[in-house]
Coordinates of C-alpha atoms and ligand atoms in Angstrom, one line a residue:
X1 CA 20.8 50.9 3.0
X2 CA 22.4 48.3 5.3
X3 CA 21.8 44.4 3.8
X4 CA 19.3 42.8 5.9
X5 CA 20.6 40.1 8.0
X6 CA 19.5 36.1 7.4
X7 CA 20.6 33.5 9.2
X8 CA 21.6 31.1 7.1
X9 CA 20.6 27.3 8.2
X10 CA 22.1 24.7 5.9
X11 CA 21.8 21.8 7.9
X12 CA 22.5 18.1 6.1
X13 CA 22.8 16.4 3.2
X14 CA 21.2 18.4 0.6
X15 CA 19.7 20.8 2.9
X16 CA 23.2 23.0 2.3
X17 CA 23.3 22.3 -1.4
X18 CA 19.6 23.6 -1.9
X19 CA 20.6 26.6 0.3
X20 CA 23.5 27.4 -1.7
X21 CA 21.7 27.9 -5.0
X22 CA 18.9 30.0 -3.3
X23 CA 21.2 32.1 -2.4
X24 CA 22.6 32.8 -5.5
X25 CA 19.2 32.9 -7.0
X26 CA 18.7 36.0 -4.2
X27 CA 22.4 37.9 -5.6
X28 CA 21.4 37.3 -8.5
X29 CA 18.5 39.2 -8.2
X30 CA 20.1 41.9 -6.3
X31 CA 18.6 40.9 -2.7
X32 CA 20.9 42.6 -0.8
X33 CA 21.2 40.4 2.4
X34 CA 24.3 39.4 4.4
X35 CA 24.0 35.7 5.3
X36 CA 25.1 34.5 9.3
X37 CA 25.6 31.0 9.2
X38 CA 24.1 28.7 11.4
X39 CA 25.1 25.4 12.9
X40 CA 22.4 22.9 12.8
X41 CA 22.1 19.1 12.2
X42 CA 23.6 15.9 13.0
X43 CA 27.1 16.9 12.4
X44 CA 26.5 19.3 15.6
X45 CA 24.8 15.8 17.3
X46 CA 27.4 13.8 16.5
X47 CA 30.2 16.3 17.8
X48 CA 28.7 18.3 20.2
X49 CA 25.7 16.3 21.4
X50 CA 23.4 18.8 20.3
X51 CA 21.9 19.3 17.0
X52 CA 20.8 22.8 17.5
X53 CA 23.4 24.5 19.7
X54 CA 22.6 27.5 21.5
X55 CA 24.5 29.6 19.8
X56 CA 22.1 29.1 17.0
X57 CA 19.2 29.9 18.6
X58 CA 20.9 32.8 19.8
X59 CA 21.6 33.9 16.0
X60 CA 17.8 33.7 15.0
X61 CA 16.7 35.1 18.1
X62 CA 18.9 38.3 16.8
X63 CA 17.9 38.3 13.3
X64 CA 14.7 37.0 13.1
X65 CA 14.8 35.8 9.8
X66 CA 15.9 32.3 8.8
X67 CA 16.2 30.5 5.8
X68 CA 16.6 26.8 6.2
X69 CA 17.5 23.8 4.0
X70 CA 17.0 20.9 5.8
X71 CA 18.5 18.2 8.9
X72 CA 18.5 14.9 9.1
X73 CA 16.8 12.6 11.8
X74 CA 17.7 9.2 12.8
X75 CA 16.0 6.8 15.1
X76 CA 17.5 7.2 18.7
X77 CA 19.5 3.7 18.9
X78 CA 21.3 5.0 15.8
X79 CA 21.9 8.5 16.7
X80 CA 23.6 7.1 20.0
X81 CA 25.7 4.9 17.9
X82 CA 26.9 7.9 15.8
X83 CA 27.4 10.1 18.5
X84 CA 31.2 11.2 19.1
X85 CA 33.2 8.2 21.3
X86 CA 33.6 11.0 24.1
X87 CA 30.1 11.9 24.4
X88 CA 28.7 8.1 24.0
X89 CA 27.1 7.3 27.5
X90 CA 26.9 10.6 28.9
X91 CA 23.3 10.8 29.0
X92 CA 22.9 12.5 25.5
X93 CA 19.1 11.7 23.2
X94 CA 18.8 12.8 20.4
X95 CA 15.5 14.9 19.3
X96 CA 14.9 16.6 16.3
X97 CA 16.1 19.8 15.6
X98 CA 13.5 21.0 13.4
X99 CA 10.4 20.0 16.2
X100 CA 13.1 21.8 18.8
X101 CA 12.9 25.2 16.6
X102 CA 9.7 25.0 16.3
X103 CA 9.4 24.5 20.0
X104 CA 11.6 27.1 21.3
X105 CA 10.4 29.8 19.1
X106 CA 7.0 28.8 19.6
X107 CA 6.9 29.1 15.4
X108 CA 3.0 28.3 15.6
X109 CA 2.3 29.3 12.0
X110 CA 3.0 27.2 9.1
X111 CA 1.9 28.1 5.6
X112 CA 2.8 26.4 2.7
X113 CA 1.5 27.4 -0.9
X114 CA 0.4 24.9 -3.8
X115 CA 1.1 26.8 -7.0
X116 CA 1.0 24.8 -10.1
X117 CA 3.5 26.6 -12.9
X118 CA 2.6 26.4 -16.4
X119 CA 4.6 23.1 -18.4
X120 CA 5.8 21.8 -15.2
X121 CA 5.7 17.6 -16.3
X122 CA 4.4 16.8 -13.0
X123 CA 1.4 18.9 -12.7
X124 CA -1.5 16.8 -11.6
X125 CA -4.1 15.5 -15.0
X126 CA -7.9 14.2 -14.9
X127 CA -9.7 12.9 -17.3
X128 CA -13.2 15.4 -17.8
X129 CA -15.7 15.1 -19.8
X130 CA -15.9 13.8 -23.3
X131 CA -12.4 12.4 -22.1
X132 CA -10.2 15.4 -22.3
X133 CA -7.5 15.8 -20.9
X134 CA -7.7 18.4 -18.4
X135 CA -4.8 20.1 -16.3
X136 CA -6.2 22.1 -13.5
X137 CA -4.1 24.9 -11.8
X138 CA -4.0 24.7 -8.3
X139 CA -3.3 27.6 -6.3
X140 CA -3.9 26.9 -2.5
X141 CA -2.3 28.2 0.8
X142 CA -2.2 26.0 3.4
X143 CA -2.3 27.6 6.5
X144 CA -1.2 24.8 9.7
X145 CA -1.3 25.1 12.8
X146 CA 1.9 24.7 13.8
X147 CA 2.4 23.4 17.7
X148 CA -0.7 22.1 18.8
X149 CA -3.3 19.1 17.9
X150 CA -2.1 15.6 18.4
X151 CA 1.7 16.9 17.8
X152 CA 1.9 18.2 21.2
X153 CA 3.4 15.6 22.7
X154 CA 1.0 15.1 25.2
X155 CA 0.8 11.2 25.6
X156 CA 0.9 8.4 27.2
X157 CA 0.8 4.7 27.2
X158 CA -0.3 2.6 30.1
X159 CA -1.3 6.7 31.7
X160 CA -0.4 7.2 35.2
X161 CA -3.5 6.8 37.6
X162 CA -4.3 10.5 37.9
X163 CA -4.6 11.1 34.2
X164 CA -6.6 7.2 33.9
X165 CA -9.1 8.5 36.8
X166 CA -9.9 12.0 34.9
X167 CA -10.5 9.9 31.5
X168 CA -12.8 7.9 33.8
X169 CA -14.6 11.3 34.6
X170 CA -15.7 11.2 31.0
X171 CA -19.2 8.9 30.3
X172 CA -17.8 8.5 26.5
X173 CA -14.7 6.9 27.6
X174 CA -16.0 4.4 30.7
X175 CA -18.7 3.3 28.2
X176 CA -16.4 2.5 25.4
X177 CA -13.1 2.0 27.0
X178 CA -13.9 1.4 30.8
X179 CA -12.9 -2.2 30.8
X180 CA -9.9 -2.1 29.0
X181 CA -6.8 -3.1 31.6
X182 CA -4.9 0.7 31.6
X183 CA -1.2 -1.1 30.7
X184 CA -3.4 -1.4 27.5
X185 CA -3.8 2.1 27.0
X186 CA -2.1 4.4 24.7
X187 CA -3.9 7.8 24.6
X188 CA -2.9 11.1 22.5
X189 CA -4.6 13.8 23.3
X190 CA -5.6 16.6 20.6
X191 CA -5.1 19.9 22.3
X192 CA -6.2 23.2 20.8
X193 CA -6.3 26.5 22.5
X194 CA -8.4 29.2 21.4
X195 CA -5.5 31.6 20.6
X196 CA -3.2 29.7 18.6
X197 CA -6.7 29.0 16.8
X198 CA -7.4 32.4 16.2
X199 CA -4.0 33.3 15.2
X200 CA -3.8 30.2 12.3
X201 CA -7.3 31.6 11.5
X202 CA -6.3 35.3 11.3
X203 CA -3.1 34.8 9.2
X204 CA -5.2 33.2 6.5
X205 CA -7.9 35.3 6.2
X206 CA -5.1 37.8 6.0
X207 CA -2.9 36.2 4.0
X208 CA -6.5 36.0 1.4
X209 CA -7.1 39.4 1.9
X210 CA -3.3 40.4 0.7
X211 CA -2.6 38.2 -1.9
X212 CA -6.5 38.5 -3.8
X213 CA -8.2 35.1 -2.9
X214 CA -12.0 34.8 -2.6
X215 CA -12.2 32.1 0.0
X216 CA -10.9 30.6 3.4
X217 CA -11.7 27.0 3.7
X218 CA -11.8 25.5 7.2
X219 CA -10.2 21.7 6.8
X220 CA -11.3 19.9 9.8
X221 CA -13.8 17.5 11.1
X222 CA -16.0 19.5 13.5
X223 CA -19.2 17.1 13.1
X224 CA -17.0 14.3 14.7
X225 CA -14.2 16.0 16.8
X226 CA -16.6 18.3 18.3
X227 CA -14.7 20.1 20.7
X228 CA -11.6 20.9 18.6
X229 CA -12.5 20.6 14.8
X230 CA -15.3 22.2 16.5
X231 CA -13.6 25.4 18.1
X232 CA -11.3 26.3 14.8
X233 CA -14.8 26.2 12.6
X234 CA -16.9 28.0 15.2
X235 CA -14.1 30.7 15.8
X236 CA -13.6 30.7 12.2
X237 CA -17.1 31.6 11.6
X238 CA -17.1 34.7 13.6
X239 CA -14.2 36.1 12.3
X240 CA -15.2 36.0 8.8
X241 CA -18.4 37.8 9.8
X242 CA -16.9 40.2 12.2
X243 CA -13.5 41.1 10.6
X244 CA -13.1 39.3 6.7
X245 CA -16.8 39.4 5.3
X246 CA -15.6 40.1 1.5
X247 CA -13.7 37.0 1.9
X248 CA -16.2 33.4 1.5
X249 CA -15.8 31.0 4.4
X250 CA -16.4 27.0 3.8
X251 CA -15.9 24.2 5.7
X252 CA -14.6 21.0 4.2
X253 CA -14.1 17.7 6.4
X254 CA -10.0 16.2 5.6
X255 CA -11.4 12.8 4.2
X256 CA -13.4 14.4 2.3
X257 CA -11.1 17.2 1.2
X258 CA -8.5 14.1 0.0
X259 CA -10.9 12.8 -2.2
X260 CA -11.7 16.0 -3.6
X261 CA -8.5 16.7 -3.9
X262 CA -8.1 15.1 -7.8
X263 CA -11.9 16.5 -8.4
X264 CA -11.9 20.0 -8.1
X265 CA -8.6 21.1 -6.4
X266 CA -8.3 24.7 -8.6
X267 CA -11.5 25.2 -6.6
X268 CA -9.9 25.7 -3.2
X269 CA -8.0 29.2 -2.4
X270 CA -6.6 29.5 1.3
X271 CA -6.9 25.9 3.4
X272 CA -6.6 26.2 7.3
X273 CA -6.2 23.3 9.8
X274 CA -4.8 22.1 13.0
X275 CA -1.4 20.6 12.7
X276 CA -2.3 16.8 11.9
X277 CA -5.2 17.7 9.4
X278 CA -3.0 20.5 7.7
X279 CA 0.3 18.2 7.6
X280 CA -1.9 15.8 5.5
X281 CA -3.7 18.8 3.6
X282 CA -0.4 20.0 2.6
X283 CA 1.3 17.2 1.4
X284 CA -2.0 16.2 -0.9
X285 CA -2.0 19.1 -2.5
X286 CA 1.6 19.1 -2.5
X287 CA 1.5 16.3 -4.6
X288 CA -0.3 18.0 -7.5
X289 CA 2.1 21.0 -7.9
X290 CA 5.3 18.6 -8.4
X291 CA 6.1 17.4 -5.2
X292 CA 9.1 17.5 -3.2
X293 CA 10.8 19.4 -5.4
X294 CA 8.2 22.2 -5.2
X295 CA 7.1 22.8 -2.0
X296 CA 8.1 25.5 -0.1
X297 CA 7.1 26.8 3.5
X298 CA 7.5 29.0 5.9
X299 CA 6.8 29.4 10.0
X300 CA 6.6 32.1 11.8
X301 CA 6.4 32.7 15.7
X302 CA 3.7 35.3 17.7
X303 CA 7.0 38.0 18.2
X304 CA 8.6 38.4 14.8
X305 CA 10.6 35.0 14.4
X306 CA 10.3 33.6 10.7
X307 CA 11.8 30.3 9.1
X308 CA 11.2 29.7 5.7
X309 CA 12.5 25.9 3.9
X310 CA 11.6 23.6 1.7
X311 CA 8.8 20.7 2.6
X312 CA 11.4 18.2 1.7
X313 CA 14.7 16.4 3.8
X314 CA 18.1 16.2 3.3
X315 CA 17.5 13.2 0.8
X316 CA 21.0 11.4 1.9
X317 CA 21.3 9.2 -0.9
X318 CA 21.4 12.8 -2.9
X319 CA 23.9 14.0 -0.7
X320 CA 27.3 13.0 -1.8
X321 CA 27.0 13.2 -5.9
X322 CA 29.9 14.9 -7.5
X323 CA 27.1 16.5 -9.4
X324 CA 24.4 17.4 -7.4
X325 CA 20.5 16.3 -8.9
X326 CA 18.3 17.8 -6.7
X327 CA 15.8 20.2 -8.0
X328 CA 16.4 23.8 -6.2
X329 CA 12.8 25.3 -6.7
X330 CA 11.4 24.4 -3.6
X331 CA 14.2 25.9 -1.9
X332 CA 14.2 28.9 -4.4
X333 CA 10.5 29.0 -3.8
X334 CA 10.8 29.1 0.4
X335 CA 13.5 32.5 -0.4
X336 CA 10.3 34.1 -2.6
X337 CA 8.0 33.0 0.2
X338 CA 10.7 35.3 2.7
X339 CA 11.0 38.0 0.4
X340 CA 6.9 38.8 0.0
X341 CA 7.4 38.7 4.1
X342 CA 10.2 41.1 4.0
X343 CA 8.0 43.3 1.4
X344 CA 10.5 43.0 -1.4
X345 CA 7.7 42.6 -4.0
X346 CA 10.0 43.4 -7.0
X347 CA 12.6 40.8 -6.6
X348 CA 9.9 38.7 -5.2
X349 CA 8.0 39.0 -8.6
X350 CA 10.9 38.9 -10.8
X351 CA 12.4 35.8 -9.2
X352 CA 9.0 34.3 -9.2
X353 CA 8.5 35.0 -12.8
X354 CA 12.0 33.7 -13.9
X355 CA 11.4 30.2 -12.5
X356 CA 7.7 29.8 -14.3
X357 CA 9.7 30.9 -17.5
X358 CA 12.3 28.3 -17.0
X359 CA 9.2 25.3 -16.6
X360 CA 7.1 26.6 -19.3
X361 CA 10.0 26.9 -21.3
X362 CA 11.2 23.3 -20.9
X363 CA 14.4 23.3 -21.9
X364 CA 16.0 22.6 -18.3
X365 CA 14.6 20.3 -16.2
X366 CA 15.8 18.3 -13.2
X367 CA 15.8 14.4 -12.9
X368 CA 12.5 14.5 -10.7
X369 CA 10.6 16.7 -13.3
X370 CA 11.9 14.4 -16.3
X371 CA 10.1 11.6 -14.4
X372 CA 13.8 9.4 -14.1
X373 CA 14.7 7.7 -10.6
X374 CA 17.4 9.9 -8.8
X375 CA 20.8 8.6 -9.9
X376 CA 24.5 9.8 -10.8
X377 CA 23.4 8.5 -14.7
X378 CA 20.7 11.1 -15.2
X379 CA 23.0 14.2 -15.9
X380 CA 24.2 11.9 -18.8
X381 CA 20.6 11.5 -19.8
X382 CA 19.1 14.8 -20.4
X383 CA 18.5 15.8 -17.0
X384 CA 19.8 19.4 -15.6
X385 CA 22.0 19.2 -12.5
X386 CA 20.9 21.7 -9.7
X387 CA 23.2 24.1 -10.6
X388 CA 22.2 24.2 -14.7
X389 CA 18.4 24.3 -13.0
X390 CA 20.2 27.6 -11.1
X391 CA 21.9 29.0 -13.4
X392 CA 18.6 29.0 -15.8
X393 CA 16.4 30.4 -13.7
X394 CA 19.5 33.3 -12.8
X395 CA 19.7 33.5 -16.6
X396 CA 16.1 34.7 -16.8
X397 CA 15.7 37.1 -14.3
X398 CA 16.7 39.9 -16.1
Ligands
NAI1 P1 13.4 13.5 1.8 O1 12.5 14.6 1.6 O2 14.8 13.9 2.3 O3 13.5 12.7 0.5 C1 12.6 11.8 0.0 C2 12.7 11.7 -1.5 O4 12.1 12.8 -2.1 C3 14.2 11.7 -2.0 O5 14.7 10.5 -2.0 C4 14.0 12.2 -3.4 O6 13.6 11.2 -4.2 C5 12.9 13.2 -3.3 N1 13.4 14.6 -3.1 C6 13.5 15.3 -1.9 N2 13.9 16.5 -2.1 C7 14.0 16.6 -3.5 C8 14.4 17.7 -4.3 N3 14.8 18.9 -3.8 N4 14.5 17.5 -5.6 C9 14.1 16.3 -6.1 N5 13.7 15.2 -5.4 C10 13.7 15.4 -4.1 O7 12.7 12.5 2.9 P2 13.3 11.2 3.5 O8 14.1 10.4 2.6 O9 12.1 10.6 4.2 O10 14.2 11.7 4.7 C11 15.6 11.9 4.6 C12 16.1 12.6 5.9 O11 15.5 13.9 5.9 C13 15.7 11.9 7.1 O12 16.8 11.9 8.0 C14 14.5 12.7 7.6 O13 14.4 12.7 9.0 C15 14.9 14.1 7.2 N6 13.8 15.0 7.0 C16 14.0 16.3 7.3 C17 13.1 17.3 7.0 C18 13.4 18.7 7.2 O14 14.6 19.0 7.4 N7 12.5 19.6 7.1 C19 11.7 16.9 6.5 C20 11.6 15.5 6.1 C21 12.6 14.6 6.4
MG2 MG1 4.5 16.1 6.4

């Protein structure tokens, strides 16, 4: 068979080194891809003005599938300073490649999964009853919605008079806000649309349907932000009793979920909520499985586009070690998470199973999962570099 095609997205910092080892781990396990290159990231801002050039988007708009490491941002004053002498003053703003792919592939669909593995030293602890010790696995799929909700860019501060006159239609907001001088006024507005709803509500009922979870849990606020808390809840609702009835539906408002979330988290299966609500879901729950170093994600747009990366950044202190420290799994993880999409099961299982026998086993174990601050000095100490964390996880698969 021909390999498969993957545009390959190594963007900054450790972004490329994370990619790197992924793709061995893939080889290794007889994935047989060929890898396009992509430019992306502020070396393409700072030469070419552009941190996602076209030619890029034209690449994953002909494969499809991308697997990304990660960019860095900068705040605009300092991106302008680091732009390329002949392109200072030309007009060029910086704006964030990631948000831009997103954008222009309309990737609406974010999911990222909270798996705890066995032995991994970061795993969340409690304290039960009698005062044991308890380590609950979490397994939870955070389902996001991906373009919408306050991330929309739809904003304004001090609003132009036909937007102030329609928020003067509203009896809520001349009651509350009616006397407030409108250069006062900053006001984000929290847009959802019934079918990008449907569709973050449909990928994880049947994302629980594939993969074997009993429940779908709707992470919102609908008894306060009626309209679009209350539209993802209502819609979710009918779904489940129209199309997923074997699968358990509950609704869970985000404060509350975040204190749950040291209670009971092994209680919660699939999570789905808007963009702001599921960017804080994720991360939480993130947090218990290891963090950074863990979590892995993937997008995917309404016509067959699909990104998969790590949660974390390029890390730029990380960047420039002779020996790189940087734990690979999350990036390892975001390959798996594109393999189950691809339908390689096999390699998907056999890679998956290599790197929970590298944590139980303990033996290798990167800076941030031996609990050390990232520094050269920690190779020296007992840590694994990324590439011994690799190579270990290669060495297992068999
Ligand atoms: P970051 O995720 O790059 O790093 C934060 C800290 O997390 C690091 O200093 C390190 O201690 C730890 N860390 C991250 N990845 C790790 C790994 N694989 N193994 C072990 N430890 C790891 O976030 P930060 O420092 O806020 O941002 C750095 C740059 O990355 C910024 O320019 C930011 O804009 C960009 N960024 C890019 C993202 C992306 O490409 N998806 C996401 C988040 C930030
Ligand atoms: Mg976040």
């Amino acid at each position: 068979m021909a390999p498969r095609k993957i545009v390959a997205l190594p963007g900054d910092g450790i972004g490329a080194i994370v990619l790197h080892q992924a793709i061995r781990v893939l080889d290794a396990a007889g994935f047989n891809a060929e890898y396009i290159h992509g430019d992306i990231g502020w070396e393409f801002w700072c030469k070419e003005g552009n941190p996602l050039p076209e030619r890029t988007l034209e690449l994953i708009r002909e494969h499809k599938i991308a697997l990304f490491g990660a960019i860095t941002s900068k705040p605009n004053e300092e991106a302008k300073a680091e732009l390329d002498h002949s392109l200072q003053g030309k007009g060029f703003i910086y704006s964030s490649p990631i948000v831009g792919l997103r954008q222009y592939f309309n990737l609406d669909i974010c999911v990222r999964p909270c798996k705890s593995y066995k032995g991994n030293p970061l795993n969340f602890i409690r304290r039960g009853r009698n005062n044991v010790i308890e380590e609950p696995m979490v397994d939870v799929v955070i389902f996001r919605q991906n373009t919408e909700c306050l991330y929309s860019g739809v904003e304004w501060t001090n609003p132009p008079e036909n937007v102030y006159k329609a928020l003067l239609s509203h009896p809520r907001f001349r009651e509350n806000f009616g006397e407030v001088p409108v250069n006062e006024l900053s006001v984000s507005t929290r847009i959802f649309t019934r079918k990008a709803t449907e569709r973050i509500l449909t990928a994880a009922f049947e994302h629980a349907v594939k993969h074997g979870y009993r429940s779908v849990t709707v992470c919102e606020k609908p008894n306060v932000v009626r309209e679009t808390s209350g539209l993802m809840w209502k819609l979710a609702k009918e779904m489940q009793k129209n199309r997923f009835p074997s699968i358990k539906l509950n609704n869970t408002n985000i404060d509350a979920q975040m204190m749950w979330l040291t209670k009971n988290p092994e209680d919660y299966d699939v999570i789905v909520a808007g963009n702001m609500f599921g960017d804080i879901a994720s991360d939480g729950f993130a947090g218990l499985i290891g963090g950074l170093g863990f979590a892995c994600s993937a997008q995917f747009s309404e016509d067959g586009i699909a990104v998969f990366e790590p949660t974390h950044g390029s890390a730029p202190k990380y960047a420039d070690y002779s020996v790189p420290i940087v734990n690979p799994v999350a990036m390892i993880e975001s390959a798996c998470m594109m393999l189950d999409y691809l339908g390689e099961t096999e390699i998907y299982s056999r890679i998956r199973k290599a790197v929970a026998d590298v944590i139980l086993e303990g033996k290798v174990r990167t800076y941030d999962m031996m609990k050390m601050s990232g520094r050269p000095e920690v190779i020296g100490e007992g840590a694994a570099s990324t590439v011994q964390m690799t190579d270990a996880i290669i060495d297992r698969l068999g």
